[in-house]
């Protein structure tokens, strides 16, 4: 079970990093006509916000547990991604910039991936368990993410949003499973 949960959480990490951070400038400049310099400024700000989100998620996990943080975080990423993607082409640049920064902050939930993996695997197999889960999932998700997003984008300029929704939906339910199986009830305050 730990391997499967770790793989889904790694898929969430891949989606947040590859789709929301790395591929975003191409989407902004290609499909929505943003100036390249503005797209990269937005990306840089989103990266900083993601780092702050990772720190915030860690602090929240210490208080409420990684399961709750992943539940709220995956739902937040899906919600903010919906608002962000649906604003593209309709809102002004400053609004898009602020929404992208908020999306970066919410995607900082990815900080819970390594935190949760350390909690799931016993010390005797921790290195092997984390290595297997993370590397296999990243190889699969890393290889399929951009082709799937590009395929979805054939049908809609915001095809990436649908991919993020799927990742967040699966992550939400798996976070509940993680919380139920790997966190003590007293940790869920």
PDB file of C-alpha atoms in Angstrom:
ATOM      1  CA  UNK A   1       0.000   0.000   0.000  1.00  0.00           C
ATOM      2  CA  UNK A   2       2.817   2.411   0.872  1.00  0.00           C
ATOM      3  CA  UNK A   3       4.382   1.943  -2.560  1.00  0.00           C
ATOM      4  CA  UNK A   4       1.099   2.767  -4.327  1.00  0.00           C
ATOM      5  CA  UNK A   5       0.426   5.815  -2.175  1.00  0.00           C
ATOM      6  CA  UNK A   6       3.999   7.008  -2.700  1.00  0.00           C
ATOM      7  CA  UNK A   7       3.610   6.611  -6.451  1.00  0.00           C
ATOM      8  CA  UNK A   8       0.370   8.630  -6.554  1.00  0.00           C
ATOM      9  CA  UNK A   9       1.903  11.357  -4.403  1.00  0.00           C
ATOM     10  CA  UNK A  10       4.894  11.432  -6.776  1.00  0.00           C
ATOM     11  CA  UNK A  11       2.456  11.795  -9.702  1.00  0.00           C
ATOM     12  CA  UNK A  12       0.965  14.808  -7.895  1.00  0.00           C
ATOM     13  CA  UNK A  13       4.457  16.272  -7.464  1.00  0.00           C
ATOM     14  CA  UNK A  14       5.199  15.690 -11.147  1.00  0.00           C
ATOM     15  CA  UNK A  15       1.967  17.358 -12.243  1.00  0.00           C
ATOM     16  CA  UNK A  16       2.530  20.383 -10.047  1.00  0.00           C
ATOM     17  CA  UNK A  17       6.139  20.875 -11.107  1.00  0.00           C
ATOM     18  CA  UNK A  18       5.988  19.946 -14.784  1.00  0.00           C
ATOM     19  CA  UNK A  19       2.562  21.333 -15.726  1.00  0.00           C
ATOM     20  CA  UNK A  20       2.136  24.263 -13.353  1.00  0.00           C
ATOM     21  CA  UNK A  21       5.730  25.474 -13.278  1.00  0.00           C
ATOM     22  CA  UNK A  22       7.944  24.194 -16.115  1.00  0.00           C
ATOM     23  CA  UNK A  23       5.471  24.145 -19.023  1.00  0.00           C
ATOM     24  CA  UNK A  24       3.518  27.270 -18.076  1.00  0.00           C
ATOM     25  CA  UNK A  25       5.584  29.878 -19.996  1.00  0.00           C
ATOM     26  CA  UNK A  26       4.971  27.991 -23.253  1.00  0.00           C
ATOM     27  CA  UNK A  27       1.235  27.894 -22.599  1.00  0.00           C
ATOM     28  CA  UNK A  28       1.106  31.575 -21.674  1.00  0.00           C
ATOM     29  CA  UNK A  29       3.092  32.730 -24.709  1.00  0.00           C
ATOM     30  CA  UNK A  30       1.754  30.224 -27.233  1.00  0.00           C
ATOM     31  CA  UNK A  31      -1.963  29.953 -26.570  1.00  0.00           C
ATOM     32  CA  UNK A  32      -2.629  33.237 -24.790  1.00  0.00           C
ATOM     33  CA  UNK A  33      -0.200  35.724 -26.352  1.00  0.00           C
ATOM     34  CA  UNK A  34       1.727  36.777 -23.258  1.00  0.00           C
ATOM     35  CA  UNK A  35       5.074  38.473 -23.802  1.00  0.00           C
ATOM     36  CA  UNK A  36       7.848  35.946 -23.145  1.00  0.00           C
ATOM     37  CA  UNK A  37       9.548  38.143 -20.528  1.00  0.00           C
ATOM     38  CA  UNK A  38       6.253  38.494 -18.616  1.00  0.00           C
ATOM     39  CA  UNK A  39       5.651  34.746 -18.731  1.00  0.00           C
ATOM     40  CA  UNK A  40       9.084  34.061 -17.259  1.00  0.00           C
ATOM     41  CA  UNK A  41       8.600  36.709 -14.562  1.00  0.00           C
ATOM     42  CA  UNK A  42       5.341  35.009 -13.625  1.00  0.00           C
ATOM     43  CA  UNK A  43       7.050  31.625 -13.603  1.00  0.00           C
ATOM     44  CA  UNK A  44       9.845  32.920 -11.356  1.00  0.00           C
ATOM     45  CA  UNK A  45       7.317  34.358  -8.903  1.00  0.00           C
ATOM     46  CA  UNK A  46       5.349  31.090  -8.933  1.00  0.00           C
ATOM     47  CA  UNK A  47       8.538  29.144  -8.150  1.00  0.00           C
ATOM     48  CA  UNK A  48       9.217  31.393  -5.151  1.00  0.00           C
ATOM     49  CA  UNK A  49       5.612  30.972  -4.029  1.00  0.00           C
ATOM     50  CA  UNK A  50       5.896  27.204  -4.407  1.00  0.00           C
ATOM     51  CA  UNK A  51       8.950  27.238  -2.152  1.00  0.00           C
ATOM     52  CA  UNK A  52       6.996  29.242   0.433  1.00  0.00           C
ATOM     53  CA  UNK A  53       4.127  26.801   0.009  1.00  0.00           C
ATOM     54  CA  UNK A  54       6.442  23.887   0.756  1.00  0.00           C
ATOM     55  CA  UNK A  55       7.561  25.553   3.977  1.00  0.00           C
ATOM     56  CA  UNK A  56       3.970  26.376   4.926  1.00  0.00           C
ATOM     57  CA  UNK A  57       2.820  22.841   4.158  1.00  0.00           C
ATOM     58  CA  UNK A  58       5.576  21.458   6.380  1.00  0.00           C
ATOM     59  CA  UNK A  59       4.582  23.711   9.253  1.00  0.00           C
ATOM     60  CA  UNK A  60       0.937  22.742   8.824  1.00  0.00           C
ATOM     61  CA  UNK A  61       1.846  19.045   8.659  1.00  0.00           C
ATOM     62  CA  UNK A  62       3.649  19.332  11.989  1.00  0.00           C
ATOM     63  CA  UNK A  63       0.415  20.635  13.489  1.00  0.00           C
ATOM     64  CA  UNK A  64      -2.310  18.738  11.605  1.00  0.00           C
ATOM     65  CA  UNK A  65      -0.587  15.820   9.854  1.00  0.00           C
ATOM     66  CA  UNK A  66       0.491  15.291   6.265  1.00  0.00           C
ATOM     67  CA  UNK A  67      -2.786  13.573   5.371  1.00  0.00           C
ATOM     68  CA  UNK A  68      -4.904  16.631   6.133  1.00  0.00           C
ATOM     69  CA  UNK A  69      -2.408  18.890   4.379  1.00  0.00           C
ATOM     70  CA  UNK A  70      -2.513  16.691   1.261  1.00  0.00           C
ATOM     71  CA  UNK A  71      -6.326  16.608   1.362  1.00  0.00           C
ATOM     72  CA  UNK A  72      -6.652  20.379   1.606  1.00  0.00           C
ATOM     73  CA  UNK A  73      -3.657  21.009  -0.652  1.00  0.00           C
ATOM     74  CA  UNK A  74      -4.830  18.821  -3.533  1.00  0.00           C
ATOM     75  CA  UNK A  75      -8.319  20.360  -3.341  1.00  0.00           C
ATOM     76  CA  UNK A  76      -6.784  23.850  -3.247  1.00  0.00           C
ATOM     77  CA  UNK A  77      -4.605  23.178  -6.273  1.00  0.00           C
ATOM     78  CA  UNK A  78      -7.647  21.935  -8.213  1.00  0.00           C
ATOM     79  CA  UNK A  79      -9.765  24.946  -7.195  1.00  0.00           C
ATOM     80  CA  UNK A  80      -7.130  27.604  -7.849  1.00  0.00           C
ATOM     81  CA  UNK A  81      -6.095  25.900 -11.110  1.00  0.00           C
ATOM     82  CA  UNK A  82      -9.723  26.092 -12.247  1.00  0.00           C
ATOM     83  CA  UNK A  83      -9.900  29.800 -11.538  1.00  0.00           C
ATOM     84  CA  UNK A  84      -6.468  30.469 -13.036  1.00  0.00           C
ATOM     85  CA  UNK A  85      -6.953  28.522 -16.280  1.00  0.00           C
ATOM     86  CA  UNK A  86     -10.465  29.860 -16.820  1.00  0.00           C
ATOM     87  CA  UNK A  87      -9.156  33.420 -16.361  1.00  0.00           C
ATOM     88  CA  UNK A  88      -6.567  33.042 -19.131  1.00  0.00           C
ATOM     89  CA  UNK A  89      -7.625  35.108 -22.110  1.00  0.00           C
ATOM     90  CA  UNK A  90     -10.312  36.862 -20.057  1.00  0.00           C
ATOM     91  CA  UNK A  91      -8.557  38.657 -17.184  1.00  0.00           C
ATOM     92  CA  UNK A  92      -5.838  41.299 -17.245  1.00  0.00           C
ATOM     93  CA  UNK A  93      -2.167  40.434 -16.808  1.00  0.00           C
ATOM     94  CA  UNK A  94      -1.980  41.549 -13.167  1.00  0.00           C
ATOM     95  CA  UNK A  95      -4.901  39.277 -12.228  1.00  0.00           C
ATOM     96  CA  UNK A  96      -3.294  36.348 -14.039  1.00  0.00           C
ATOM     97  CA  UNK A  97      -0.019  37.113 -12.263  1.00  0.00           C
ATOM     98  CA  UNK A  98      -1.693  37.081  -8.829  1.00  0.00           C
ATOM     99  CA  UNK A  99      -3.634  33.893  -9.579  1.00  0.00           C
ATOM    100  CA  UNK A 100      -0.475  32.190 -10.797  1.00  0.00           C
ATOM    101  CA  UNK A 101       1.341  33.174  -7.608  1.00  0.00           C
ATOM    102  CA  UNK A 102      -1.555  31.751  -5.564  1.00  0.00           C
ATOM    103  CA  UNK A 103      -1.442  28.566  -7.643  1.00  0.00           C
ATOM    104  CA  UNK A 104       2.297  28.329  -6.975  1.00  0.00           C
ATOM    105  CA  UNK A 105       1.672  28.726  -3.244  1.00  0.00           C
ATOM    106  CA  UNK A 106      -0.987  25.994  -3.217  1.00  0.00           C
ATOM    107  CA  UNK A 107       1.230  23.678  -5.254  1.00  0.00           C
ATOM    108  CA  UNK A 108       3.747  23.870  -2.426  1.00  0.00           C
ATOM    109  CA  UNK A 109       1.741  20.963  -1.041  1.00  0.00           C
ATOM    110  CA  UNK A 110       4.252  18.845  -2.987  1.00  0.00           C
ATOM    111  CA  UNK A 111       6.518  19.247   0.031  1.00  0.00           C
ATOM    112  CA  UNK A 112       4.373  16.582   1.682  1.00  0.00           C
ATOM    113  CA  UNK A 113       5.492  13.919  -0.788  1.00  0.00           C
ATOM    114  CA  UNK A 114       8.864  13.223   0.809  1.00  0.00           C
ATOM    115  CA  UNK A 115       7.481  13.874   4.305  1.00  0.00           C
ATOM    116  CA  UNK A 116       4.757  11.266   3.843  1.00  0.00           C
ATOM    117  CA  UNK A 117       7.098   8.715   2.270  1.00  0.00           C
ATOM    118  CA  UNK A 118       9.431   8.874   5.241  1.00  0.00           C
ATOM    119  CA  UNK A 119       6.437   8.251   7.509  1.00  0.00           C
ATOM    120  CA  UNK A 120       5.108   5.329   5.440  1.00  0.00           C
ATOM    121  CA  UNK A 121       8.176   3.122   5.167  1.00  0.00           C
ATOM    122  CA  UNK A 122       9.769   1.470   8.205  1.00  0.00           C
ATOM    123  CA  UNK A 123      13.432   2.262   8.786  1.00  0.00           C
ATOM    124  CA  UNK A 124      14.635  -1.170   7.596  1.00  0.00           C
ATOM    125  CA  UNK A 125      13.265  -0.635   4.062  1.00  0.00           C
ATOM    126  CA  UNK A 126      12.860   3.143   3.955  1.00  0.00           C
ATOM    127  CA  UNK A 127      15.565   3.829   1.395  1.00  0.00           C
ATOM    128  CA  UNK A 128      14.429   1.046  -0.940  1.00  0.00           C
ATOM    129  CA  UNK A 129      10.735   1.836  -0.530  1.00  0.00           C
ATOM    130  CA  UNK A 130      11.108   5.538  -1.187  1.00  0.00           C
ATOM    131  CA  UNK A 131      13.560   4.993  -4.047  1.00  0.00           C
ATOM    132  CA  UNK A 132      11.329   2.473  -5.780  1.00  0.00           C
ATOM    133  CA  UNK A 133       8.090   4.443  -5.330  1.00  0.00           C
ATOM    134  CA  UNK A 134       9.529   7.779  -6.325  1.00  0.00           C
ATOM    135  CA  UNK A 135      11.740   6.714  -9.240  1.00  0.00           C
ATOM    136  CA  UNK A 136       9.267   4.372 -10.925  1.00  0.00           C
ATOM    137  CA  UNK A 137       6.403   6.850 -10.554  1.00  0.00           C
ATOM    138  CA  UNK A 138       8.520   9.765 -11.754  1.00  0.00           C
ATOM    139  CA  UNK A 139       9.705   7.793 -14.774  1.00  0.00           C
ATOM    140  CA  UNK A 140       6.122   6.938 -15.733  1.00  0.00           C
ATOM    141  CA  UNK A 141       4.518  10.285 -14.894  1.00  0.00           C
ATOM    142  CA  UNK A 142       7.460  12.270 -16.225  1.00  0.00           C
ATOM    143  CA  UNK A 143       7.275  10.466 -19.540  1.00  0.00           C
ATOM    144  CA  UNK A 144       3.502  10.695 -19.930  1.00  0.00           C
ATOM    145  CA  UNK A 145       2.617  14.084 -18.450  1.00  0.00           C
ATOM    146  CA  UNK A 146       3.587  16.431 -21.271  1.00  0.00           C
ATOM    147  CA  UNK A 147       2.281  14.196 -24.104  1.00  0.00           C
ATOM    148  CA  UNK A 148      -1.045  13.860 -22.259  1.00  0.00           C
ATOM    149  CA  UNK A 149      -1.239  17.599 -21.629  1.00  0.00           C
ATOM    150  CA  UNK A 150      -0.418  18.302 -25.278  1.00  0.00           C
ATOM    151  CA  UNK A 151      -3.110  15.834 -26.383  1.00  0.00           C
ATOM    152  CA  UNK A 152      -5.679  17.475 -24.074  1.00  0.00           C
ATOM    153  CA  UNK A 153      -4.610  20.868 -25.416  1.00  0.00           C
ATOM    154  CA  UNK A 154      -5.671  19.791 -28.909  1.00  0.00           C
ATOM    155  CA  UNK A 155      -9.245  19.963 -27.646  1.00  0.00           C
ATOM    156  CA  UNK A 156      -8.936  23.022 -25.397  1.00  0.00           C
ATOM    157  CA  UNK A 157      -6.367  25.742 -24.750  1.00  0.00           C
ATOM    158  CA  UNK A 158      -6.757  24.914 -21.077  1.00  0.00           C
ATOM    159  CA  UNK A 159      -6.322  21.154 -21.513  1.00  0.00           C
ATOM    160  CA  UNK A 160      -3.650  21.226 -18.805  1.00  0.00           C
ATOM    161  CA  UNK A 161      -6.354  22.107 -16.291  1.00  0.00           C
ATOM    162  CA  UNK A 162      -8.126  18.809 -16.945  1.00  0.00           C
ATOM    163  CA  UNK A 163      -4.923  16.901 -16.324  1.00  0.00           C
ATOM    164  CA  UNK A 164      -4.373  18.783 -13.054  1.00  0.00           C
ATOM    165  CA  UNK A 165      -7.968  18.026 -12.038  1.00  0.00           C
ATOM    166  CA  UNK A 166      -7.414  14.303 -12.577  1.00  0.00           C
ATOM    167  CA  UNK A 167      -4.150  14.336 -10.631  1.00  0.00           C
ATOM    168  CA  UNK A 168      -5.719  16.301  -7.773  1.00  0.00           C
ATOM    169  CA  UNK A 169      -8.814  14.100  -7.630  1.00  0.00           C
ATOM    170  CA  UNK A 170      -6.782  10.899  -7.371  1.00  0.00           C
ATOM    171  CA  UNK A 171      -4.408  12.528  -4.876  1.00  0.00           C
ATOM    172  CA  UNK A 172      -7.326  13.701  -2.721  1.00  0.00           C
ATOM    173  CA  UNK A 173      -8.665  10.168  -2.311  1.00  0.00           C
ATOM    174  CA  UNK A 174      -5.224   8.657  -1.823  1.00  0.00           C
ATOM    175  CA  UNK A 175      -4.458  11.320   0.824  1.00  0.00           C
ATOM    176  CA  UNK A 176      -7.534  10.131   2.693  1.00  0.00           C
ATOM    177  CA  UNK A 177      -6.191   6.576   2.426  1.00  0.00           C
ATOM    178  CA  UNK A 178      -2.792   7.750   3.670  1.00  0.00           C
ATOM    179  CA  UNK A 179      -4.379   9.583   6.586  1.00  0.00           C
ATOM    180  CA  UNK A 180      -6.444   6.537   7.531  1.00  0.00           C
ATOM    181  CA  UNK A 181      -3.538   4.091   7.394  1.00  0.00           C
ATOM    182  CA  UNK A 182      -0.381   5.977   8.313  1.00  0.00           C
ATOM    183  CA  UNK A 183      -1.350   8.697  10.770  1.00  0.00           C
ATOM    184  CA  UNK A 184      -2.386   8.251  14.352  1.00  0.00           C
ATOM    185  CA  UNK A 185      -5.865   9.620  15.165  1.00  0.00           C
ATOM    186  CA  UNK A 186      -4.343  11.988  17.730  1.00  0.00           C
ATOM    187  CA  UNK A 187      -2.364  13.705  14.949  1.00  0.00           C
ATOM    188  CA  UNK A 188      -5.574  14.822  13.203  1.00  0.00           C
ATOM    189  CA  UNK A 189      -6.505  17.697  15.495  1.00  0.00           C
TER     190      UNK A 189
END
